[in-house]
PDB file of C-alpha atoms in Angstrom:
ATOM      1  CA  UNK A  19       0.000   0.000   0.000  1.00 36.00           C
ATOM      2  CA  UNK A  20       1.617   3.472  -0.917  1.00 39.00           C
ATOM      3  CA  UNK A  21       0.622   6.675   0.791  1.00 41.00           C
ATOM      4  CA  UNK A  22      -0.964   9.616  -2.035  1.00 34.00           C
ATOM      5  CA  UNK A  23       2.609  11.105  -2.304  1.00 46.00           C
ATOM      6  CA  UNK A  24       3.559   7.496  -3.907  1.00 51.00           C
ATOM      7  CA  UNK A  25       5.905   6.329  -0.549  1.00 58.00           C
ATOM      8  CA  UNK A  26       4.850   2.855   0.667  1.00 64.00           C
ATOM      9  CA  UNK A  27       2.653   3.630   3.944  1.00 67.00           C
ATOM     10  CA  UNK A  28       5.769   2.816   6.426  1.00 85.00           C
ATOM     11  CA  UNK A  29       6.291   5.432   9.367  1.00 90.00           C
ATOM     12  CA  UNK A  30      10.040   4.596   8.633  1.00 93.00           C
ATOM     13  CA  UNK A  31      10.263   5.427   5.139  1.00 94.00           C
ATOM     14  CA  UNK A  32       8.051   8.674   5.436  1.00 93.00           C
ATOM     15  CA  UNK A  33      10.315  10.308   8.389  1.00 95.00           C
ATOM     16  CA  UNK A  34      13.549   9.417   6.495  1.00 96.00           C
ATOM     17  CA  UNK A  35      12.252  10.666   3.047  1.00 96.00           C
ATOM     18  CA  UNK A  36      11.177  13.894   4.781  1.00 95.00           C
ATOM     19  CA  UNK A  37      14.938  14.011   6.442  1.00 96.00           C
ATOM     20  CA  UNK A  38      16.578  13.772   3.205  1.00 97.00           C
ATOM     21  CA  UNK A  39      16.725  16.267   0.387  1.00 96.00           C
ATOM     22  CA  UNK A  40      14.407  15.917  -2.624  1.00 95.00           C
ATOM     23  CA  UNK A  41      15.404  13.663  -5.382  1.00 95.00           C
ATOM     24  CA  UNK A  42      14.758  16.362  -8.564  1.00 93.00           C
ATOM     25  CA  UNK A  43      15.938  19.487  -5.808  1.00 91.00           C
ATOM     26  CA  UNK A  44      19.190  17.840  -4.033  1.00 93.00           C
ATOM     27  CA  UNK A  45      21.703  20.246  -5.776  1.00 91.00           C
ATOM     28  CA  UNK A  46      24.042  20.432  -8.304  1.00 94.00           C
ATOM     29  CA  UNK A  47      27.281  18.789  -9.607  1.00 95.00           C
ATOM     30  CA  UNK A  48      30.662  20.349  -8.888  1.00 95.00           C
ATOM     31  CA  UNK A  49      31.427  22.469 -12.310  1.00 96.00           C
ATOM     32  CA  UNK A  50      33.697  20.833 -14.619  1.00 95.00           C
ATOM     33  CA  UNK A  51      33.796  17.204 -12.691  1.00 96.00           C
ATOM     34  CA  UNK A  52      32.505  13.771 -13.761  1.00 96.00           C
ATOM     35  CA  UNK A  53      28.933  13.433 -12.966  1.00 97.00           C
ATOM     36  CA  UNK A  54      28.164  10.072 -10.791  1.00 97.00           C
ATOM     37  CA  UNK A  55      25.280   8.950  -8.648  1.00 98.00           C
ATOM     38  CA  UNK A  56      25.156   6.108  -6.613  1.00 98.00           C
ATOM     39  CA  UNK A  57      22.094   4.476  -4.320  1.00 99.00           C
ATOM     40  CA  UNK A  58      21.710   3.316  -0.464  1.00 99.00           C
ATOM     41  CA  UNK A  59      19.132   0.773  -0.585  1.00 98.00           C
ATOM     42  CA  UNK A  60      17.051   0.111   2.513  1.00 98.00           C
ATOM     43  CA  UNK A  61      15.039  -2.950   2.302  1.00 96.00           C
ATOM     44  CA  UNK A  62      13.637  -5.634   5.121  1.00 94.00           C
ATOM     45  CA  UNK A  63      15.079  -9.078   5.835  1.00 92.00           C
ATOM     46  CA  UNK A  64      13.579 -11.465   8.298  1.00 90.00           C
ATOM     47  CA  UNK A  65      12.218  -8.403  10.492  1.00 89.00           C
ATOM     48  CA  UNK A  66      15.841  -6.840  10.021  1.00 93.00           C
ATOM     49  CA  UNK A  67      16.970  -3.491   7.983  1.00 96.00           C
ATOM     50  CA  UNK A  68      19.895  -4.218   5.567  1.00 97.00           C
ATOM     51  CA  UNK A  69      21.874  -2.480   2.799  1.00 98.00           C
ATOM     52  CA  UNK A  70      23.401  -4.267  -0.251  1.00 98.00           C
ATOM     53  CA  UNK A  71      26.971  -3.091  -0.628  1.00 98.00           C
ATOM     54  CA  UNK A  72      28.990  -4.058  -3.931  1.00 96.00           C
ATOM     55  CA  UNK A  73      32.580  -5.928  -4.216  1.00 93.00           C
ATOM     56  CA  UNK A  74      34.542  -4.580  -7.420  1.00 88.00           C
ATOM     57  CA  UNK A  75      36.521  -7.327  -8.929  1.00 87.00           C
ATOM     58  CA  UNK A  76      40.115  -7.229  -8.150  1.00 80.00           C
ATOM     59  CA  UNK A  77      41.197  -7.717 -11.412  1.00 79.00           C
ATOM     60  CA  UNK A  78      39.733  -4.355 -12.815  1.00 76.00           C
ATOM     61  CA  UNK A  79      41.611  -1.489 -13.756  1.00 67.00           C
ATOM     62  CA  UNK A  80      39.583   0.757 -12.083  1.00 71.00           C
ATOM     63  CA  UNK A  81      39.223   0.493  -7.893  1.00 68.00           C
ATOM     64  CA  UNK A  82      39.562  -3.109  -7.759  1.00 70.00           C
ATOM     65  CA  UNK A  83      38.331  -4.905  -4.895  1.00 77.00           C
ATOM     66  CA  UNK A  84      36.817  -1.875  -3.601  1.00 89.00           C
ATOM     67  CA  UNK A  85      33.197  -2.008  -1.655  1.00 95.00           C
ATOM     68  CA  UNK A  86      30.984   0.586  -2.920  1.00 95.00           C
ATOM     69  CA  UNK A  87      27.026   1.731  -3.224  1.00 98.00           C
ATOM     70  CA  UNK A  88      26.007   0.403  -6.367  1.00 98.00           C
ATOM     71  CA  UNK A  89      25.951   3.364  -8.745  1.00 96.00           C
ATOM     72  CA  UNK A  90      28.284   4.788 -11.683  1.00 95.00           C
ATOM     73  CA  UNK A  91      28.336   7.847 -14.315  1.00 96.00           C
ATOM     74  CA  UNK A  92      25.282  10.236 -15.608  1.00 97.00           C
ATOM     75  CA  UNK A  93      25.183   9.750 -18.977  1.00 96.00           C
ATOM     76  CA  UNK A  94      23.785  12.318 -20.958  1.00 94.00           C
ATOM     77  CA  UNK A  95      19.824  12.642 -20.969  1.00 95.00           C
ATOM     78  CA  UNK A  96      19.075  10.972 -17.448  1.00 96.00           C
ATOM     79  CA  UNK A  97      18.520  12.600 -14.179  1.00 97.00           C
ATOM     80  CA  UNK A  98      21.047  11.541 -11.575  1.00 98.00           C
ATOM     81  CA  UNK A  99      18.354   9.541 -10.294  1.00 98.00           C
ATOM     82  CA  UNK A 100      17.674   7.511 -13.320  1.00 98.00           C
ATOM     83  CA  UNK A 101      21.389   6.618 -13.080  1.00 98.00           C
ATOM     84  CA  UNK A 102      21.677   5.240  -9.884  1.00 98.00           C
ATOM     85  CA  UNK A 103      18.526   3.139 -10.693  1.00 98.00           C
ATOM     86  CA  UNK A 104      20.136   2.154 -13.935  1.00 98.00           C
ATOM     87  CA  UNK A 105      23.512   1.335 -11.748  1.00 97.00           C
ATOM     88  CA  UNK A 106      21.780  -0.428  -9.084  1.00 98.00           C
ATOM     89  CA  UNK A 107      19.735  -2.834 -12.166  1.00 97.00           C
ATOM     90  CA  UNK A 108      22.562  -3.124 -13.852  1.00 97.00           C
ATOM     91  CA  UNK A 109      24.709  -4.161 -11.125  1.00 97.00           C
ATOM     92  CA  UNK A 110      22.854  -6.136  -8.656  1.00 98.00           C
ATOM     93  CA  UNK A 111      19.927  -7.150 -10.427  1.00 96.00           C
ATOM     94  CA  UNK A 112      17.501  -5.072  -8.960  1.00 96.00           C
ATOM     95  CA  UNK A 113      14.727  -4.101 -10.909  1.00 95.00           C
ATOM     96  CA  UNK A 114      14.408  -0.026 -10.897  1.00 96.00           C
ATOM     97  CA  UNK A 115      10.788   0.371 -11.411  1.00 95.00           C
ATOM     98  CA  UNK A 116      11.080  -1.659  -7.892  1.00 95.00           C
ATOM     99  CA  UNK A 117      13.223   1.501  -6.089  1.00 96.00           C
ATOM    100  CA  UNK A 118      11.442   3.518  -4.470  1.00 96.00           C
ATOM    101  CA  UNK A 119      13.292   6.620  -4.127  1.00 97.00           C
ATOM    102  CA  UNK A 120      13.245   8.622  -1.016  1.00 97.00           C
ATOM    103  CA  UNK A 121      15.664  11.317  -1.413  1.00 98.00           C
ATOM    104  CA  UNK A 122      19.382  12.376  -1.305  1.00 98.00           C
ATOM    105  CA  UNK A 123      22.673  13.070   0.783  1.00 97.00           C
ATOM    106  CA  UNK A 124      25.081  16.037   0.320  1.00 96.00           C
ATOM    107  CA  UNK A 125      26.904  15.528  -2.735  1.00 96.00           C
ATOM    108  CA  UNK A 126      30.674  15.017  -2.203  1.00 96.00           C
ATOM    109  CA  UNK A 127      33.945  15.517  -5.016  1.00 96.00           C
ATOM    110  CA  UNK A 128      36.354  13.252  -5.118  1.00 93.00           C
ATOM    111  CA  UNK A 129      39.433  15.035  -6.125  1.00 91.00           C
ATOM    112  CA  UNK A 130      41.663  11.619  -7.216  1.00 89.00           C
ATOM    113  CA  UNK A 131      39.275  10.715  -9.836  1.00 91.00           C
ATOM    114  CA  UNK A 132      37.369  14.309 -10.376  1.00 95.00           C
ATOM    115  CA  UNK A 133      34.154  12.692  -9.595  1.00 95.00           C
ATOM    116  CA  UNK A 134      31.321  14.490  -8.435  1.00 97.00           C
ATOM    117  CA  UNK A 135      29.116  12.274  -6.532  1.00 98.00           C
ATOM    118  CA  UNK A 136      25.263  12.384  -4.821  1.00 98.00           C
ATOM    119  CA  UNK A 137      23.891   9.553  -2.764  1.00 98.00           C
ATOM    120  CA  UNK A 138      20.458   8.615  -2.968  1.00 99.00           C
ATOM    121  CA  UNK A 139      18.525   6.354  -0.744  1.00 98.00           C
ATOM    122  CA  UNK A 140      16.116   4.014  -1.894  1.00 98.00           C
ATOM    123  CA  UNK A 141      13.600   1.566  -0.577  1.00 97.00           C
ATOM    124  CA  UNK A 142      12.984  -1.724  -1.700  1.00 96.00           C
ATOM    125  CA  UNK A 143       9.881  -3.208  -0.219  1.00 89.00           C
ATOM    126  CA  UNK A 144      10.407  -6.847  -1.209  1.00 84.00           C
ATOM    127  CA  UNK A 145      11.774  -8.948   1.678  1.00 82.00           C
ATOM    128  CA  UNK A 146      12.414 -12.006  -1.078  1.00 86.00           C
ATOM    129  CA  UNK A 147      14.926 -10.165  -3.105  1.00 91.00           C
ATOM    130  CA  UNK A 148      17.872 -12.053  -4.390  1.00 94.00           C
ATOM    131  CA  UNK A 149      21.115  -9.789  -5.572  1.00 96.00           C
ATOM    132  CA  UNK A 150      22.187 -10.485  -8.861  1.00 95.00           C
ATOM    133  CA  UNK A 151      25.703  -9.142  -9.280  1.00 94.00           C
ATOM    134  CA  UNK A 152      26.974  -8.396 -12.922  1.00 94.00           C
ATOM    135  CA  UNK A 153      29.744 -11.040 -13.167  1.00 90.00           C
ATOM    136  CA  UNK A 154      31.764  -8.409 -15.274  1.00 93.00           C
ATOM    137  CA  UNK A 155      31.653  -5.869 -13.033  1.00 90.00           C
ATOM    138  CA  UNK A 156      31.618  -7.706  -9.430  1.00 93.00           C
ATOM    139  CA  UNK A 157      32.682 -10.145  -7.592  1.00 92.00           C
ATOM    140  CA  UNK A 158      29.593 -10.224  -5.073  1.00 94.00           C
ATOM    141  CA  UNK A 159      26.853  -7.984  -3.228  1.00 96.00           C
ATOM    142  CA  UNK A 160      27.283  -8.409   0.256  1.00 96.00           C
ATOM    143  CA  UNK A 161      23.904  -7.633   2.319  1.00 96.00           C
ATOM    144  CA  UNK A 162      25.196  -5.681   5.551  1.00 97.00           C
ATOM    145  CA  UNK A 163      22.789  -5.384   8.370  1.00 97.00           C
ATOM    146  CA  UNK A 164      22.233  -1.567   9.101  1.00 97.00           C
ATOM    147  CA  UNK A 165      22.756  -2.263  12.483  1.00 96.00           C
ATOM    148  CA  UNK A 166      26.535  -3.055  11.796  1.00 97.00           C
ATOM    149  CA  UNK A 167      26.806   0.599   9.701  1.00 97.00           C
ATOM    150  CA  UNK A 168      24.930   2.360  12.474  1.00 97.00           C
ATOM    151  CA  UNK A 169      27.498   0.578  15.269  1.00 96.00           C
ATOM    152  CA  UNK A 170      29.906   3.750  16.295  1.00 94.00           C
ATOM    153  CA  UNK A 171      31.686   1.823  18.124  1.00 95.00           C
ATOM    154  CA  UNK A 172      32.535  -0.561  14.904  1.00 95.00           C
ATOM    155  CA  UNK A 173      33.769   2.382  13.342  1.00 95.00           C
ATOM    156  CA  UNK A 174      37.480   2.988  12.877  1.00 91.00           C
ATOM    157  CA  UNK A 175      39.673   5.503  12.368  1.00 88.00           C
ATOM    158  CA  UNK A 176      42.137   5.636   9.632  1.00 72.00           C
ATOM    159  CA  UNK A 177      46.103   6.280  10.406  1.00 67.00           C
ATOM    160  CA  UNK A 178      45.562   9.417   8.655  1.00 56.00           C
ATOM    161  CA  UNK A 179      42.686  12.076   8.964  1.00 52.00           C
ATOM    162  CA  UNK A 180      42.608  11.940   5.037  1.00 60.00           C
ATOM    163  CA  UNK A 181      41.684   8.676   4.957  1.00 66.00           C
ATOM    164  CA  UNK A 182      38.699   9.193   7.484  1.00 82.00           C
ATOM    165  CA  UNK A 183      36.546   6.525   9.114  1.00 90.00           C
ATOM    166  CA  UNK A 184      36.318   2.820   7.630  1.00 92.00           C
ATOM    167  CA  UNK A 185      33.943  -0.121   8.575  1.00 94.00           C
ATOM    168  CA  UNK A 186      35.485  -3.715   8.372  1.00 93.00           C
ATOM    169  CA  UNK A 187      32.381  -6.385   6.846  1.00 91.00           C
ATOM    170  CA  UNK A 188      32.045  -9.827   5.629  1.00 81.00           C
ATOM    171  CA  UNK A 189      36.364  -9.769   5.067  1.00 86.00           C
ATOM    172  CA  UNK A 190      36.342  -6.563   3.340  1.00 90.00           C
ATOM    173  CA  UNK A 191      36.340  -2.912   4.532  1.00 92.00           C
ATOM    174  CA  UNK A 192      34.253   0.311   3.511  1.00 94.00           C
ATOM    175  CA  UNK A 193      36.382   3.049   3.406  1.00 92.00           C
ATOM    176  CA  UNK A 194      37.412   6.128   1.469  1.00 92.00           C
ATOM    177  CA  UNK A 195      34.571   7.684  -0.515  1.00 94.00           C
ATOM    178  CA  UNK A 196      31.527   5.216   0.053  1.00 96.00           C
ATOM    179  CA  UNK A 197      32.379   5.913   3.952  1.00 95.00           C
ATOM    180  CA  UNK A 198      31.799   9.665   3.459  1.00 95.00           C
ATOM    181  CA  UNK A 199      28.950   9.382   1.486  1.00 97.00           C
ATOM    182  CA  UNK A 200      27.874   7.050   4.065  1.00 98.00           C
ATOM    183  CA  UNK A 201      28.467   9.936   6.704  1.00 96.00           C
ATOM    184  CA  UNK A 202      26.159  12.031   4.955  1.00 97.00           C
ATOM    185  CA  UNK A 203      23.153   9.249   4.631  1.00 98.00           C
ATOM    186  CA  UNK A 204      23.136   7.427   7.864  1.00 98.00           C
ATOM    187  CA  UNK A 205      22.687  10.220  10.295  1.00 98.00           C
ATOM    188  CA  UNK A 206      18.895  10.919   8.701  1.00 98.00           C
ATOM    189  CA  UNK A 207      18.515   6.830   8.648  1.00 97.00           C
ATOM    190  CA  UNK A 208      19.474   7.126  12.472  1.00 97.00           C
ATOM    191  CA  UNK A 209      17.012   9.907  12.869  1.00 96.00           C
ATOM    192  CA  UNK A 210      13.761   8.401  11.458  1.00 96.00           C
ATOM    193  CA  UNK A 211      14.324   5.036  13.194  1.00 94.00           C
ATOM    194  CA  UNK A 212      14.656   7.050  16.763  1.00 90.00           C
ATOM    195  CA  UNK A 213      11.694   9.196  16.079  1.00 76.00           C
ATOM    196  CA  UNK A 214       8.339   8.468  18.138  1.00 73.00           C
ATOM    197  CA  UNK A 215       5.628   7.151  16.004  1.00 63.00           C
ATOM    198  CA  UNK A 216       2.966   9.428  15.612  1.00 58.00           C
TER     199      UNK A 216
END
């Protein structure tokens, strides 16, 4: 059942879509940098929140190994919405007529690669989804409980301030960009859960 403003009628998702800014009004790119988006899906497992997280191959030339929010490059002629849906299909197998979106994070550059970069957050309201990773692309999608992310205290900090905060999971660590962008999404997720139903 979906509320008139299209949101499925969950207390949850309504607070955090109303914490979060809007998916057409969340800002703009950085001038002159590569235009990416990339998607924080929130979906329900045996009574439990999780997010799927993605596992680059380590044999690409490009980040290898690295664990990221599925998502990639605006191409021209889509929203940066329509791209992280695209990604998030394309990558894990998740239908995007099935994301719902909820909103966005601050959008953060990343200097190394001159990428420009906004998170959106998503909900998925089908508790029997099965990831799909694109063999060319991935090596897995691992399904972290949002619990773990919103554990401070599983948090660490990196040897260097540049390298901020990362979060070991499943063998593999989330660090560097997805981390920040991370830093940007989970305080609103933290929010809506604590606030008193109404």
């Amino acid at each position: 059942m979906r509320e008139p403003d299209g949101l499925p009628s969950n207390p949850f998702v309504s607070r955090l879509s109303s914490l979060l800014q809007s998916v057409e009004d969340w800002g703009t790119f950085r001038t002159g940098a590569r235009q990416a988006a990339v998607v924080a899906v929130l979906y329900r497992r045996e009574g439990a929140l999780y997010m799927p997280f993605v596992a680059r191959r380590a044999d690409l030339p490009s980040h290898p190994g690295q664990i990221g929010l599925p998502g990639g490059q605006v191409v021209p002629g889509e929203s940066a919405w329509q791209a992280a849906a695209r990604e998030a299909e394309e990558e894990i197998g998740v239908r995007a007529a099935d994301l719902v979106p909820l909103g966005a994070g601050p959008p953060l550059y990343a200097a190394v690669t001159n990428y420009s970069v906004v998170p959106f957050v998503a909900w998925l309201g089908r508790e029997d989804v099965r990831f799909r990773p694109d063999p060319r692309e991935l090596d897995a999608v691992l399904e972290v409980p949002l619990a773990r992310l919103l554990d401070q205290s599983a948090w660490q900090d990196g040897p260097r301030a540049r390298l901020g905060r990362s979060l070991p999971i499943e063998g593999a660590v989330i660090w560097g960009l997805t981390a920040r962008l991370l830093d940007g999404i989970l305080p609103p997720i933290t929010a809506a859960l604590d606030a008193p139903a109404s």
